[in-house]
Amino acid sequence: MHAAASPPGPQTPQAYDTEFTLQLEKLRELLGTYLKAEDIERVAAAFLFSAEAHKGQFRISGDPYFSHPLAVTGILTGWHLDAQALMAALLHDVAEDTEIKLAEIGEKFGKVTAELVDGVSKLDKIEFQSIEDAQAENFRKMLLAMARDVRVILIKLADRLHNMRTLDTLRPDKRRRIARETLEIYAPIANRLGLNNLYRELQELAFRHVWPLRYRVLVLVAFGLIVFFGVKAWRDLPVDAFPDVTPNQVNIYTESPGLAAEDV
């Protein structure tokens, strides 16, 4: 999602710098659990470069735009991706949404990082139109083929996950379009790559926006069952007691080819 020119509310440069200085320290701490010191410093340099490049830009929600690449990087840190991927995640919108060119990113952070940023940018430019199953499968294959480095796909999946988590600030029609695209393109790719937790979360987040009424009904039913059985009894139920619901996570997404978004 592209940056907005101005925020709904004011934020001083001092507050911006203070907030992200604290965030950088938290990121350093997380990276220290698996990266070498020199790699942490490279990621920190990309953090500072991106934060400065995006200063004065805001998301539709009013949050500083840099909060998005930072959140994407946080997701990838949880997956223990390497320093090049994390730098690319921090920088993935810089070339698109600021005056900084891809060549400068390459000079400062290396050719591989610039190639990853360029790969994510190219995926962002592809527009998905059809909801036909066969064409959706072809589209998934095209995305995977275009991303010569699997890290490009992982960055894009993390980018999509954060956008889905913050989708409520968009218009209903735009939310529905992005959620439909997530269900048909990105969730299946996550599943194909074996990212099961990501796959389930993308499904459920998308379901909530494509079929909001059905989502609310199923949430009420699921929590009603938990209240009826009690939390401990619910978790002790056999896994096949309710085929679409597991004790570990209530996954309310199920395929419903006969129900279109317009029906709700």
PDB file of N, CA and C in Angstrom, residues 116-149:
ATOM      1  N   LEU A 116      16.356  -7.896  -4.345  1.00  0.00           N
ATOM      2  CA  LEU A 116      15.189  -8.329  -3.576  1.00  0.00           C
ATOM      3  C   LEU A 116      14.125  -7.231  -3.553  1.00  0.00           C
ATOM      4  N   VAL A 117      14.561  -5.992  -3.327  1.00  0.00           N
ATOM      5  CA  VAL A 117      13.627  -4.858  -3.334  1.00  0.00           C
ATOM      6  C   VAL A 117      12.951  -4.749  -4.698  1.00  0.00           C
ATOM      7  N   ASP A 118      13.743  -4.878  -5.763  1.00  0.00           N
ATOM      8  CA  ASP A 118      13.196  -4.789  -7.116  1.00  0.00           C
ATOM      9  C   ASP A 118      12.207  -5.920  -7.381  1.00  0.00           C
ATOM     10  N   GLY A 119      12.515  -7.116  -6.891  1.00  0.00           N
ATOM     11  CA  GLY A 119      11.608  -8.251  -7.073  1.00  0.00           C
ATOM     12  C   GLY A 119      10.268  -8.035  -6.405  1.00  0.00           C
ATOM     13  N   VAL A 120      10.282  -7.492  -5.195  1.00  0.00           N
ATOM     14  CA  VAL A 120       9.027  -7.203  -4.488  1.00  0.00           C
ATOM     15  C   VAL A 120       8.241  -6.124  -5.228  1.00  0.00           C
ATOM     16  N   SER A 121       8.948  -5.109  -5.719  1.00  0.00           N
ATOM     17  CA  SER A 121       8.282  -4.022  -6.459  1.00  0.00           C
ATOM     18  C   SER A 121       7.599  -4.542  -7.720  1.00  0.00           C
ATOM     19  N   LYS A 122       8.250  -5.472  -8.414  1.00  0.00           N
ATOM     20  CA  LYS A 122       7.667  -6.024  -9.637  1.00  0.00           C
ATOM     21  C   LYS A 122       6.408  -6.834  -9.315  1.00  0.00           C
ATOM     22  N   LEU A 123       6.426  -7.573  -8.219  1.00  0.00           N
ATOM     23  CA  LEU A 123       5.228  -8.325  -7.828  1.00  0.00           C
ATOM     24  C   LEU A 123       4.090  -7.372  -7.488  1.00  0.00           C
ATOM     25  N   ASP A 124       4.422  -6.244  -6.856  1.00  0.00           N
ATOM     26  CA  ASP A 124       3.396  -5.274  -6.482  1.00  0.00           C
ATOM     27  C   ASP A 124       2.682  -4.681  -7.699  1.00  0.00           C
ATOM     28  N   LYS A 125       3.368  -4.661  -8.838  1.00  0.00           N
ATOM     29  CA  LYS A 125       2.815  -4.016 -10.028  1.00  0.00           C
ATOM     30  C   LYS A 125       1.879  -4.924 -10.817  1.00  0.00           C
ATOM     31  N   ILE A 126       1.875  -6.218 -10.465  1.00  0.00           N
ATOM     32  CA  ILE A 126       0.992  -7.150 -11.171  1.00  0.00           C
ATOM     33  C   ILE A 126      -0.411  -7.039 -10.597  1.00  0.00           C
ATOM     34  N   GLU A 127      -1.387  -6.847 -11.433  1.00  0.00           N
ATOM     35  CA  GLU A 127      -2.774  -6.741 -10.990  1.00  0.00           C
ATOM     36  C   GLU A 127      -3.512  -8.039 -11.256  1.00  0.00           C
ATOM     37  N   PHE A 128      -4.120  -8.557 -10.210  1.00  0.00           N
ATOM     38  CA  PHE A 128      -4.910  -9.777 -10.331  1.00  0.00           C
ATOM     39  C   PHE A 128      -6.351  -9.400 -10.644  1.00  0.00           C
ATOM     40  N   GLN A 129      -6.897  -9.971 -11.720  1.00  0.00           N
ATOM     41  CA  GLN A 129      -8.239  -9.610 -12.154  1.00  0.00           C
ATOM     42  C   GLN A 129      -9.255 -10.727 -11.962  1.00  0.00           C
ATOM     43  N   SER A 130      -8.904 -11.928 -12.383  1.00  0.00           N
ATOM     44  CA  SER A 130      -9.890 -13.006 -12.450  1.00  0.00           C
ATOM     45  C   SER A 130     -10.038 -13.730 -11.129  1.00  0.00           C
ATOM     46  N   ILE A 131     -11.227 -14.292 -10.892  1.00  0.00           N
ATOM     47  CA  ILE A 131     -11.426 -15.136  -9.725  1.00  0.00           C
ATOM     48  C   ILE A 131     -11.671 -16.586 -10.156  1.00  0.00           C
ATOM     49  N   GLU A 132     -11.421 -16.877 -11.446  1.00  0.00           N
ATOM     50  CA  GLU A 132     -11.555 -18.241 -11.925  1.00  0.00           C
ATOM     51  C   GLU A 132     -10.425 -19.089 -11.363  1.00  0.00           C
ATOM     52  N   ASP A 133     -10.738 -20.302 -10.891  1.00  0.00           N
ATOM     53  CA  ASP A 133      -9.748 -21.151 -10.250  1.00  0.00           C
ATOM     54  C   ASP A 133      -8.538 -21.407 -11.143  1.00  0.00           C
ATOM     55  N   ALA A 134      -8.768 -21.722 -12.402  1.00  0.00           N
ATOM     56  CA  ALA A 134      -7.659 -22.039 -13.309  1.00  0.00           C
ATOM     57  C   ALA A 134      -6.748 -20.840 -13.499  1.00  0.00           C
ATOM     58  N   GLN A 135      -7.343 -19.655 -13.661  1.00  0.00           N
ATOM     59  CA  GLN A 135      -6.537 -18.466 -13.863  1.00  0.00           C
ATOM     60  C   GLN A 135      -5.826 -18.067 -12.572  1.00  0.00           C
ATOM     61  N   ALA A 136      -6.450 -18.305 -11.439  1.00  0.00           N
ATOM     62  CA  ALA A 136      -5.787 -18.019 -10.164  1.00  0.00           C
ATOM     63  C   ALA A 136      -4.551 -18.902 -10.012  1.00  0.00           C
ATOM     64  N   GLU A 137      -4.662 -20.169 -10.406  1.00  0.00           N
ATOM     65  CA  GLU A 137      -3.517 -21.082 -10.340  1.00  0.00           C
ATOM     66  C   GLU A 137      -2.405 -20.615 -11.265  1.00  0.00           C
ATOM     67  N   ASN A 138      -2.748 -20.172 -12.462  1.00  0.00           N
ATOM     68  CA  ASN A 138      -1.740 -19.644 -13.387  1.00  0.00           C
ATOM     69  C   ASN A 138      -1.059 -18.406 -12.806  1.00  0.00           C
ATOM     70  N   PHE A 139      -1.837 -17.578 -12.135  1.00  0.00           N
ATOM     71  CA  PHE A 139      -1.295 -16.362 -11.530  1.00  0.00           C
ATOM     72  C   PHE A 139      -0.308 -16.714 -10.417  1.00  0.00           C
ATOM     73  N   ARG A 140      -0.668 -17.705  -9.601  1.00  0.00           N
ATOM     74  CA  ARG A 140       0.246 -18.146  -8.536  1.00  0.00           C
ATOM     75  C   ARG A 140       1.549 -18.662  -9.122  1.00  0.00           C
ATOM     76  N   LYS A 141       1.453 -19.439 -10.195  1.00  0.00           N
ATOM     77  CA  LYS A 141       2.651 -19.966 -10.846  1.00  0.00           C
ATOM     78  C   LYS A 141       3.506 -18.830 -11.398  1.00  0.00           C
ATOM     79  N   MET A 142       2.860 -17.806 -11.947  1.00  0.00           N
ATOM     80  CA  MET A 142       3.597 -16.673 -12.505  1.00  0.00           C
ATOM     81  C   MET A 142       4.347 -15.928 -11.405  1.00  0.00           C
ATOM     82  N   LEU A 143       3.692 -15.713 -10.264  1.00  0.00           N
ATOM     83  CA  LEU A 143       4.358 -15.040  -9.156  1.00  0.00           C
ATOM     84  C   LEU A 143       5.580 -15.816  -8.690  1.00  0.00           C
ATOM     85  N   LEU A 144       5.414 -17.126  -8.521  1.00  0.00           N
ATOM     86  CA  LEU A 144       6.516 -17.957  -8.057  1.00  0.00           C
ATOM     87  C   LEU A 144       7.651 -17.985  -9.084  1.00  0.00           C
ATOM     88  N   ALA A 145       7.312 -17.986 -10.367  1.00  0.00           N
ATOM     89  CA  ALA A 145       8.336 -18.005 -11.405  1.00  0.00           C
ATOM     90  C   ALA A 145       9.098 -16.683 -11.473  1.00  0.00           C
ATOM     91  N   MET A 146       8.376 -15.568 -11.268  1.00  0.00           N
ATOM     92  CA  MET A 146       9.013 -14.257 -11.324  1.00  0.00           C
ATOM     93  C   MET A 146       9.985 -14.050 -10.173  1.00  0.00           C
ATOM     94  N   ALA A 147       9.683 -14.641  -9.037  1.00  0.00           N
ATOM     95  CA  ALA A 147      10.538 -14.472  -7.861  1.00  0.00           C
ATOM     96  C   ALA A 147      11.656 -15.515  -7.921  1.00  0.00           C
ATOM     97  N   ARG A 148      12.762 -15.145  -8.554  1.00  0.00           N
ATOM     98  CA  ARG A 148      13.867 -16.090  -8.705  1.00  0.00           C
ATOM     99  C   ARG A 148      14.478 -16.446  -7.342  1.00  0.00           C
ATOM    100  N   ASP A 149      14.300 -15.569  -6.389  1.00  0.00           N
ATOM    101  CA  ASP A 149      14.774 -15.809  -5.018  1.00  0.00           C
ATOM    102  C   ASP A 149      13.546 -15.963  -4.136  1.00  0.00           C
TER     103      ASP A 149
END
